[in-house]
Short mmCIF file of C-alpha atoms in Angstrom, two decimals:
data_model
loop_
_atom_site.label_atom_id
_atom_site.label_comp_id
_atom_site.label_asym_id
_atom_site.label_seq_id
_atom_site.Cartn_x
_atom_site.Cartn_y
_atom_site.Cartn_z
CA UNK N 1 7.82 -23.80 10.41
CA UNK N 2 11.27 -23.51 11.86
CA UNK N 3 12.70 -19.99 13.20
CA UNK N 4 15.36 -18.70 11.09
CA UNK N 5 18.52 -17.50 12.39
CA UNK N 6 19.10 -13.52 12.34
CA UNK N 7 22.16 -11.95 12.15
CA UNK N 8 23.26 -8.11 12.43
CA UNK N 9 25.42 -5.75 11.43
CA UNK N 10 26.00 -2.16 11.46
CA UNK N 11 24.78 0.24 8.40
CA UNK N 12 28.34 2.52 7.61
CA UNK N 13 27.35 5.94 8.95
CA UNK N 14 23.32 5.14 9.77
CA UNK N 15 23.44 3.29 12.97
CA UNK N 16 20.93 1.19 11.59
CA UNK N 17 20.93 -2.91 11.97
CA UNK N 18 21.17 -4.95 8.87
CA UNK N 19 18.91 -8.56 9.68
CA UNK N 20 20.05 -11.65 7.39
CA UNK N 21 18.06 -14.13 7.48
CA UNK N 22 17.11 -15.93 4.53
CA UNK N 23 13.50 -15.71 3.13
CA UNK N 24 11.79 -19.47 3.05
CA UNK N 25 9.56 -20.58 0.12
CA UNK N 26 6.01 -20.92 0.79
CA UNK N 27 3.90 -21.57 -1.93
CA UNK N 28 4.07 -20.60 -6.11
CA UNK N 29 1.84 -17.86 -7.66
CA UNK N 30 0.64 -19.34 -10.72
CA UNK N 31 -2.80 -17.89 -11.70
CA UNK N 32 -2.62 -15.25 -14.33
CA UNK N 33 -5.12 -13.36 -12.05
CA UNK N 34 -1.90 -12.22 -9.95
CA UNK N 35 0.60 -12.59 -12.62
CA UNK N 36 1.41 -8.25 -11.54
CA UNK N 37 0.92 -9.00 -8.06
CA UNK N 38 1.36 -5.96 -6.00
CA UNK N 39 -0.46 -5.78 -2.92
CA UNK N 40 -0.70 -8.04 0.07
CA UNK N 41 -1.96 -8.51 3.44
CA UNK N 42 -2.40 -11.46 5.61
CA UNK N 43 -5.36 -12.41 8.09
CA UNK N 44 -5.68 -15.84 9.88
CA UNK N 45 -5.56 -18.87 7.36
CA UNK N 46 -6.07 -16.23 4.36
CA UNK N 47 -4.40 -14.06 2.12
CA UNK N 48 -5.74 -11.06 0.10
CA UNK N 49 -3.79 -9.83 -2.92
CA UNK N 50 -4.43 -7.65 -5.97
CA UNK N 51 -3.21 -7.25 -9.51
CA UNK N 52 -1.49 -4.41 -10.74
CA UNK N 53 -3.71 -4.39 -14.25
CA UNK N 54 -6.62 -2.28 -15.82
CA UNK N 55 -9.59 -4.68 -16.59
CA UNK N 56 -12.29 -2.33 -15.66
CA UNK N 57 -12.91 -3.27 -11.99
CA UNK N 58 -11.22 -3.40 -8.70
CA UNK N 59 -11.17 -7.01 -7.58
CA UNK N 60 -9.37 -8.37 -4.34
CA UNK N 61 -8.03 -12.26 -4.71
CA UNK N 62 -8.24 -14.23 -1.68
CA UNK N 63 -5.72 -16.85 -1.22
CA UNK N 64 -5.06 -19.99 1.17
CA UNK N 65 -1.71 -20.58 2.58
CA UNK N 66 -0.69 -22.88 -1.14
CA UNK N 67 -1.58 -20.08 -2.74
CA UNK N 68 -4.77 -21.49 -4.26
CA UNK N 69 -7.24 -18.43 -5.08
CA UNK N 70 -10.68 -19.61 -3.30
CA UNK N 71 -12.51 -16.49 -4.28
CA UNK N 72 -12.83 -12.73 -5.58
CA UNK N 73 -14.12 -9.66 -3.84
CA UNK N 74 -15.36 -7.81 -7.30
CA UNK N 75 -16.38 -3.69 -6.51
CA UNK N 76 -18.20 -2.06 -9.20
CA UNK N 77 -14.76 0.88 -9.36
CA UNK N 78 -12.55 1.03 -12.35
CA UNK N 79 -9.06 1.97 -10.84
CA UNK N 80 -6.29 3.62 -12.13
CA UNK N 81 -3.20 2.19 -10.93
CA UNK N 82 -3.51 0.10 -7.48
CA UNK N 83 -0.07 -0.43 -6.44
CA UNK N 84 -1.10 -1.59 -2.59
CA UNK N 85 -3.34 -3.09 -0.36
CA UNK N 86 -3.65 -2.92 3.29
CA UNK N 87 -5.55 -4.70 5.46
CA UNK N 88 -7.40 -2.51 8.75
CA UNK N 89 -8.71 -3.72 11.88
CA UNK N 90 -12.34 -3.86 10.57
CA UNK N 91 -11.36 -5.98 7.86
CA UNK N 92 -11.91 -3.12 5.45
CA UNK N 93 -9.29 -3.39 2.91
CA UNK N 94 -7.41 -0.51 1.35
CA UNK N 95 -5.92 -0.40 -1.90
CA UNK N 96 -3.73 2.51 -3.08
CA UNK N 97 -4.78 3.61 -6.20
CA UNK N 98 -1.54 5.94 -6.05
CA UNK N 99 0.21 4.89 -9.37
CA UNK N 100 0.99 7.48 -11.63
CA UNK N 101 4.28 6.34 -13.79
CA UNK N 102 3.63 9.36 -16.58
CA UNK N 103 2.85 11.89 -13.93
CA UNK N 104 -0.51 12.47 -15.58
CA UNK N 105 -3.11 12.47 -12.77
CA UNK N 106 -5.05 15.42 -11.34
CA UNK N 107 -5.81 13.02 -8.25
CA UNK N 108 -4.80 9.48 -6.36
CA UNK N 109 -7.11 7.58 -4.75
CA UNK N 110 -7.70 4.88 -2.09
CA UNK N 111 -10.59 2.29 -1.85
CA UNK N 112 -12.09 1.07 1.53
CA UNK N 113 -13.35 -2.49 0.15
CA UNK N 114 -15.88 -4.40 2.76
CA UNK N 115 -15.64 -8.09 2.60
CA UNK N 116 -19.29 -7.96 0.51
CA UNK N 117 -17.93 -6.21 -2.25
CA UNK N 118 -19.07 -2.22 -1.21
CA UNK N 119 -16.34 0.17 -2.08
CA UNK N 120 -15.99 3.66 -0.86
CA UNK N 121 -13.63 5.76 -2.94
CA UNK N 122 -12.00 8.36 -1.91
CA UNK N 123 -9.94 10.47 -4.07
CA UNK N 124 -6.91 12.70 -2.86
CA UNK N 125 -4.46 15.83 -3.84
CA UNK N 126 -0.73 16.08 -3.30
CA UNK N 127 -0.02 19.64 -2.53
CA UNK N 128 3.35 20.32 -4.58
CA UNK N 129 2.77 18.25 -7.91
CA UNK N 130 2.17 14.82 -9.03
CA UNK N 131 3.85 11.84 -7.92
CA UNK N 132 3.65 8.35 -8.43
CA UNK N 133 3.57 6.27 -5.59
CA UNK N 134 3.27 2.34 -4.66
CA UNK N 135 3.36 1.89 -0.86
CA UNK N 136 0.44 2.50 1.53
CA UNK N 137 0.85 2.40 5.46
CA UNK N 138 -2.26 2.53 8.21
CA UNK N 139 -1.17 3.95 11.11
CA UNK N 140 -2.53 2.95 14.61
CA UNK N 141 -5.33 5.29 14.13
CA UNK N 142 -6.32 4.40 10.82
CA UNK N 143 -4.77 7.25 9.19
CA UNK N 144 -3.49 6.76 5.22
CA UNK N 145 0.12 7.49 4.91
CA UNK N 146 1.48 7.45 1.13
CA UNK N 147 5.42 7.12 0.36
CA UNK N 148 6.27 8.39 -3.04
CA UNK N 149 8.66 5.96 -5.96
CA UNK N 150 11.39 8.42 -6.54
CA UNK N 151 13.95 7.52 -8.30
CA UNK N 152 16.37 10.32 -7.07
CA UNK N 153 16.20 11.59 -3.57
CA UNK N 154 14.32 10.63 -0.87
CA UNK N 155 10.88 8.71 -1.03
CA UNK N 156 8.49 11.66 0.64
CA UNK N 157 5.51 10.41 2.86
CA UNK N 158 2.07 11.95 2.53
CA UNK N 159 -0.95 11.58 4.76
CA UNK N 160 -4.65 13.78 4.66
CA UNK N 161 -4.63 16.72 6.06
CA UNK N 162 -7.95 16.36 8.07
CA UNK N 163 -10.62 13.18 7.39
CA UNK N 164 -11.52 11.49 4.16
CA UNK N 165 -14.69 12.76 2.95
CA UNK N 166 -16.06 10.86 -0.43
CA UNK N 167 -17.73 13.92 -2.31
CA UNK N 168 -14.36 16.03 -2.98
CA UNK N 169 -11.04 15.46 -2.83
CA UNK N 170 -9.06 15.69 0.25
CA UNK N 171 -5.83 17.68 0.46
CA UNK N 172 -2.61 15.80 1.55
CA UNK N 173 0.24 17.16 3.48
CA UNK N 174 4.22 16.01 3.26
CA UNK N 175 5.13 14.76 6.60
CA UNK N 176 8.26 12.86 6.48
CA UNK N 177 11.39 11.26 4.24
CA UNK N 178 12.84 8.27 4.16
CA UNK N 179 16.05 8.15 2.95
CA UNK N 180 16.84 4.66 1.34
CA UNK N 181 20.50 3.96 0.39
CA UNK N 182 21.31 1.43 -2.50
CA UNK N 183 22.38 -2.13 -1.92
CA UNK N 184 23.46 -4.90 -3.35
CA UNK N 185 20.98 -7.32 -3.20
CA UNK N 186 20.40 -8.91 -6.58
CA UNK N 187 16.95 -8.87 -8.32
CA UNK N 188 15.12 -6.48 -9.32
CA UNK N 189 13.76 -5.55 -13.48
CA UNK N 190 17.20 -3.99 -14.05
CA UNK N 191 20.25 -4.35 -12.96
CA UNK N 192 21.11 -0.73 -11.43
CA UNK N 193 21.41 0.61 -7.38
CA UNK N 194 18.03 2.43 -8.37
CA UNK N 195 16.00 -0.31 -8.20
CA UNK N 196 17.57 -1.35 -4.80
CA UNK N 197 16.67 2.15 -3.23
CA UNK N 198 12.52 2.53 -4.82
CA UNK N 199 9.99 2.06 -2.51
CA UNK N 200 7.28 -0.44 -4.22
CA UNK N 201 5.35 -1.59 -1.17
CA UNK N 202 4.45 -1.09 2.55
CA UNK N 203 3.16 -3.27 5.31
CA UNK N 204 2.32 -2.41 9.03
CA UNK N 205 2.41 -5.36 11.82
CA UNK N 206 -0.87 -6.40 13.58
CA UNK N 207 -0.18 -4.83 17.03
CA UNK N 208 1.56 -1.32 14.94
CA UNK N 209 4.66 -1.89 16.33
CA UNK N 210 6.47 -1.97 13.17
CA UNK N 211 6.29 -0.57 10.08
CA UNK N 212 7.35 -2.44 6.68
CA UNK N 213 8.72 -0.26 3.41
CA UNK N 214 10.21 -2.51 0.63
CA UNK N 215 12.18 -1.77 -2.53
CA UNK N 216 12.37 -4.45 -5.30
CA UNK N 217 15.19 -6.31 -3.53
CA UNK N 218 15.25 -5.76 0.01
CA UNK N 219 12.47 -4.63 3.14
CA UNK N 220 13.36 -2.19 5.62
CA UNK N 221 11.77 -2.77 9.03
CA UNK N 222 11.40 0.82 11.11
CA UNK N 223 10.27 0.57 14.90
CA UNK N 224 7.42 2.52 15.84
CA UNK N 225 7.49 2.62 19.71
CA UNK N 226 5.10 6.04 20.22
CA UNK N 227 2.52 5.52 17.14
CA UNK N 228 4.21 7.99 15.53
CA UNK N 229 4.07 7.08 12.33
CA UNK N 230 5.75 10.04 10.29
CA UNK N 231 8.37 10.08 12.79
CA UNK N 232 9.49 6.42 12.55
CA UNK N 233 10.06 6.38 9.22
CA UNK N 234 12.70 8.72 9.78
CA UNK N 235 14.47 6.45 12.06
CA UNK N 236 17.46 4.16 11.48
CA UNK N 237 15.71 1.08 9.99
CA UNK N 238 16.40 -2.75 10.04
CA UNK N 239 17.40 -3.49 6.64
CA UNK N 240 16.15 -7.40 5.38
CA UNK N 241 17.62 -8.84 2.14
CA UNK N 242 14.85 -10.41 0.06
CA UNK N 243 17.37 -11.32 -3.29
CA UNK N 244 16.48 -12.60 -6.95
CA UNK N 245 13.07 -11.43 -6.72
CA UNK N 246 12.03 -10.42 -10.49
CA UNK N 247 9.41 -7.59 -9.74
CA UNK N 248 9.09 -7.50 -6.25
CA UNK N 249 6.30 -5.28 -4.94
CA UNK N 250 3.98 -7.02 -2.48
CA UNK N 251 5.06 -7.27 1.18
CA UNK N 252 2.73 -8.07 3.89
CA UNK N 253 3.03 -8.89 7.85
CA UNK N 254 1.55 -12.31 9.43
CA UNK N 255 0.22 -12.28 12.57
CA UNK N 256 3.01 -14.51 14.25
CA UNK N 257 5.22 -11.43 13.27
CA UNK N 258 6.83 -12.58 10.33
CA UNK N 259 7.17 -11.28 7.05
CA UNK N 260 5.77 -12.17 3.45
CA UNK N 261 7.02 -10.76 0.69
CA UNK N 262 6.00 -11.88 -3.39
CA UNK N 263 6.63 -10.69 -7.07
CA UNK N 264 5.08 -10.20 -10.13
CA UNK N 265 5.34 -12.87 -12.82
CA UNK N 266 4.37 -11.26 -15.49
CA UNK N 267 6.46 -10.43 -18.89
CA UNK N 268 6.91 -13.61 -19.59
CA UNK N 269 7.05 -15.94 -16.48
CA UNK N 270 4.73 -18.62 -15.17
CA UNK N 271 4.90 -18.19 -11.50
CA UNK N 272 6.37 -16.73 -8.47
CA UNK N 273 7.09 -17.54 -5.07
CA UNK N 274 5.53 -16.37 -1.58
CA UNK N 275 8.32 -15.82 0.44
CA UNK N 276 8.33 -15.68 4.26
CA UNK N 277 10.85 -14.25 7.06
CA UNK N 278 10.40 -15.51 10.52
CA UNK N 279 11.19 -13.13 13.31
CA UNK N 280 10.37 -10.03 11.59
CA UNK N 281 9.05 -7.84 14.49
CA UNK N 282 11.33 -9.21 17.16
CA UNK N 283 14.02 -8.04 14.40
CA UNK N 284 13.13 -4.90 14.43
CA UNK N 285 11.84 -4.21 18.33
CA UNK N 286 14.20 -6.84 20.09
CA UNK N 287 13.51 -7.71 23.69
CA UNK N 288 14.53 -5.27 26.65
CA UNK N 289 17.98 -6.57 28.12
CA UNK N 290 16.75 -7.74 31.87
CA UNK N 291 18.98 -5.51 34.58
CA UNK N 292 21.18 -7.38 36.38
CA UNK N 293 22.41 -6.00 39.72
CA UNK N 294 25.48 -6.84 41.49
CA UNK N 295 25.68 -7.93 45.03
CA UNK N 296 26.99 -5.53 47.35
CA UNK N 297 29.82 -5.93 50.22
CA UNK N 298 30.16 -4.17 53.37
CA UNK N 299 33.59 -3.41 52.54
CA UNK N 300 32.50 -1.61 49.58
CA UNK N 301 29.66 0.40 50.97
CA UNK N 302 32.33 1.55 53.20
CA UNK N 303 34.95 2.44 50.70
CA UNK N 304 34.56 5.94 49.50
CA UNK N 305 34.05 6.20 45.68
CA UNK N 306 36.75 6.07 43.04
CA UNK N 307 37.89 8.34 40.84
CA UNK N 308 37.27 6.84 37.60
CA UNK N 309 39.58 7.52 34.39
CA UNK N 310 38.02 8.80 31.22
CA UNK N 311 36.66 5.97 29.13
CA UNK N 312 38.73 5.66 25.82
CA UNK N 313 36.34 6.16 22.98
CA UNK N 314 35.23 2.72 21.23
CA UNK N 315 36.70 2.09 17.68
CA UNK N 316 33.80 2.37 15.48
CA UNK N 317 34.43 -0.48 12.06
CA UNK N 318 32.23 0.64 9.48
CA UNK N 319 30.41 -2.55 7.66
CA UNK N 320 30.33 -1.82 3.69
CA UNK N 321 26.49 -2.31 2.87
CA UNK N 322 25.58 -0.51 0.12
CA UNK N 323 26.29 -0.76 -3.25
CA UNK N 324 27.79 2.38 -5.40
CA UNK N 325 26.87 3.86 -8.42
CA UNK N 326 24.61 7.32 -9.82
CA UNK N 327 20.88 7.19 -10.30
CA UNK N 328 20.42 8.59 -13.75
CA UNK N 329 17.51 10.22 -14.82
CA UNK N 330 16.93 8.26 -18.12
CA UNK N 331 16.18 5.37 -15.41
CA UNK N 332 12.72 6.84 -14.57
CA UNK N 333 11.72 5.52 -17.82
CA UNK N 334 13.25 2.20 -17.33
CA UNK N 335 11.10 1.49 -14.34
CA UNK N 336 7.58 2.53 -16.42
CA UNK N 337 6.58 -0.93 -16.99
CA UNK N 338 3.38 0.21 -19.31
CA UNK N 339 1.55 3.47 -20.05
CA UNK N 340 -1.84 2.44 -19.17
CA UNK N 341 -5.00 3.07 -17.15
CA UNK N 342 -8.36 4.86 -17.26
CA UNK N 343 -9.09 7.55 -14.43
CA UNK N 344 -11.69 5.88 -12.00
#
């Protein structure tokens, strides 16, 4: 598949890159199995997905590159709400049983799912209230980090505060922001800057050099140099347009470093489209510039140094990005797609 071109920009007042390139069709959803697609990760010549639904059981769909389901994972765990899937060294998958749209749940939970079937469920406890929350990062230790849906402020990250243990809950801690801006990509399930600026999805690269969050519209691509994951995500992230997606909520890494994003087709629609943007990683963690040095004279080893003049400050020419307008409150209801789901 051919490279796409990337362009940047400057974010007005965030220092941040804004990457162009346009997402590539790679294949059409169509089986109502993943008609609320909302988690995705990518191995080899395979893809593993899940629905967003409440049929009694947590089942993984794995996909070929068409898009062509070639078989189910099926655990014996009725979820809640998985909103996310992430995909570990092991091959254990995660999903994020983390949605919580009324604000109703005592606990989360995530599921490490083995590639027979065996589940291991571990459930978890915010420490300052209830949240509901779609995006699930693995960090290059393995550790669970949770970012919050809020539809005012900041999306707040969460990770345990010691080891999972399966026979109680486990406590989480707050350990970073991110601080999403509104855009104006178009797409989304309404037309309003809040959907632009709602985290719905999170994806970490195969060597953990990057770190993926998306919104319904656009991805934002945050270097993570140290392994510090909490950190990073309060960095100046590479913003990457992914427009006139209805629902968008999956977003996944290949290993080539690219990036694969996909929406839900439910509500009425009959498919949707994987997506793919070349170059991700290398967008976000370019090369290092190779230092050049200048040959040097007799003469001016000789000549004793200059006084230099003060450097005139750069003009700065801030890039509108963004798009304007409030979040209202009333939206938070807006975005509930259903009130559904049994505690697993």
């Amino acid at each position: 598949m051919r490279a796409v071109l990337v362009v940047f920009g400057l974010l007005t007042g965030a220092g941040s890159a804004i990457a162009e390139p346009a997402p590539v069709a790679v294949c059409s959803v169509t089986d109502e199995r993943l008609s609320e697609l909302s988690g995705l990760a990518a191995r080899g010549d395979e893809l593993f997905a899940v629905n967003d639904s409440d049929n009694g059981r947590l089942a993984v769909q794995v996909m070929d590159r068409n898009c062509a389901i070639t078989r189910t994972t099926t655990t014996s765990i009725n979820p809640f709400d998985v909103e996310d899937l992430s995909l570990a060294p092991d091959g254990t998958l995660w999903a994020a049983d983390t949605g919580d749209n009324g604000k109703t749940r005592e606990t989360v939970a995530l599921h490490a799912v083995s590639p027979d079937g065996t589940a291991r469920l571990y459930r978890l406890t915010y420490p300052d209230g209830k949240h509901d929350a779609e995006a699930l990062l693995l960090d290059g230790s393995g550790i669970p980090h949770i970012i919050t849906k809020e539809t005012i402020g900041s999306a707040l990250v969460y990770r345990p505060v010691s080891g999972l243990i399966e026979n109680a809950p486990t406590p989480l801690e707050q350990v970073a922001r991110v601080s999403i801006r509104g855009t104006e990509t178009p797409g989304g399930p309404l037309t309003n800057p809040v959907v632009t600026r709602v985290v719905t999805g999170g994806a970490m690269s195969a060597d953990g050099r990057v770190a993926a969050l998306r919104t319904y519209t656009d991805a934002y691509l945050f270097p993570v140099p140290d392994g510090d994951l909490a950190k990073a995500l309060e960095g100046d992230p590479v913003r990457v347009p992914l427009p006139d997606e209805p629902q968008g909520e999956a977003i996944a890494f290949d290993g080539d470093g690219a990036l694969l994003s996909a929406s839900e087709f439910g509500n009425g629609g009959v498919s949707s489209q994987l997506r793919r943007v070349e170059g991700a990683v290398a967008a976000a963690v370019p090369p290092e510039p190779t230092p050049t040095t200048a040959p040097t004279s007799d003469a001016d080893q000789a000549a004793p140094p200059a006084t230099a003049a003060p450097a005139s400050p750069e003009p700065t020419s801030p890039w509108p990005v963004v798009g304007g307008g409030a979040v209202a409150l009333v939206l938070v209801g807006a975005l509930v797609r259903r009130s559904r789901r049994r505690r697993a």
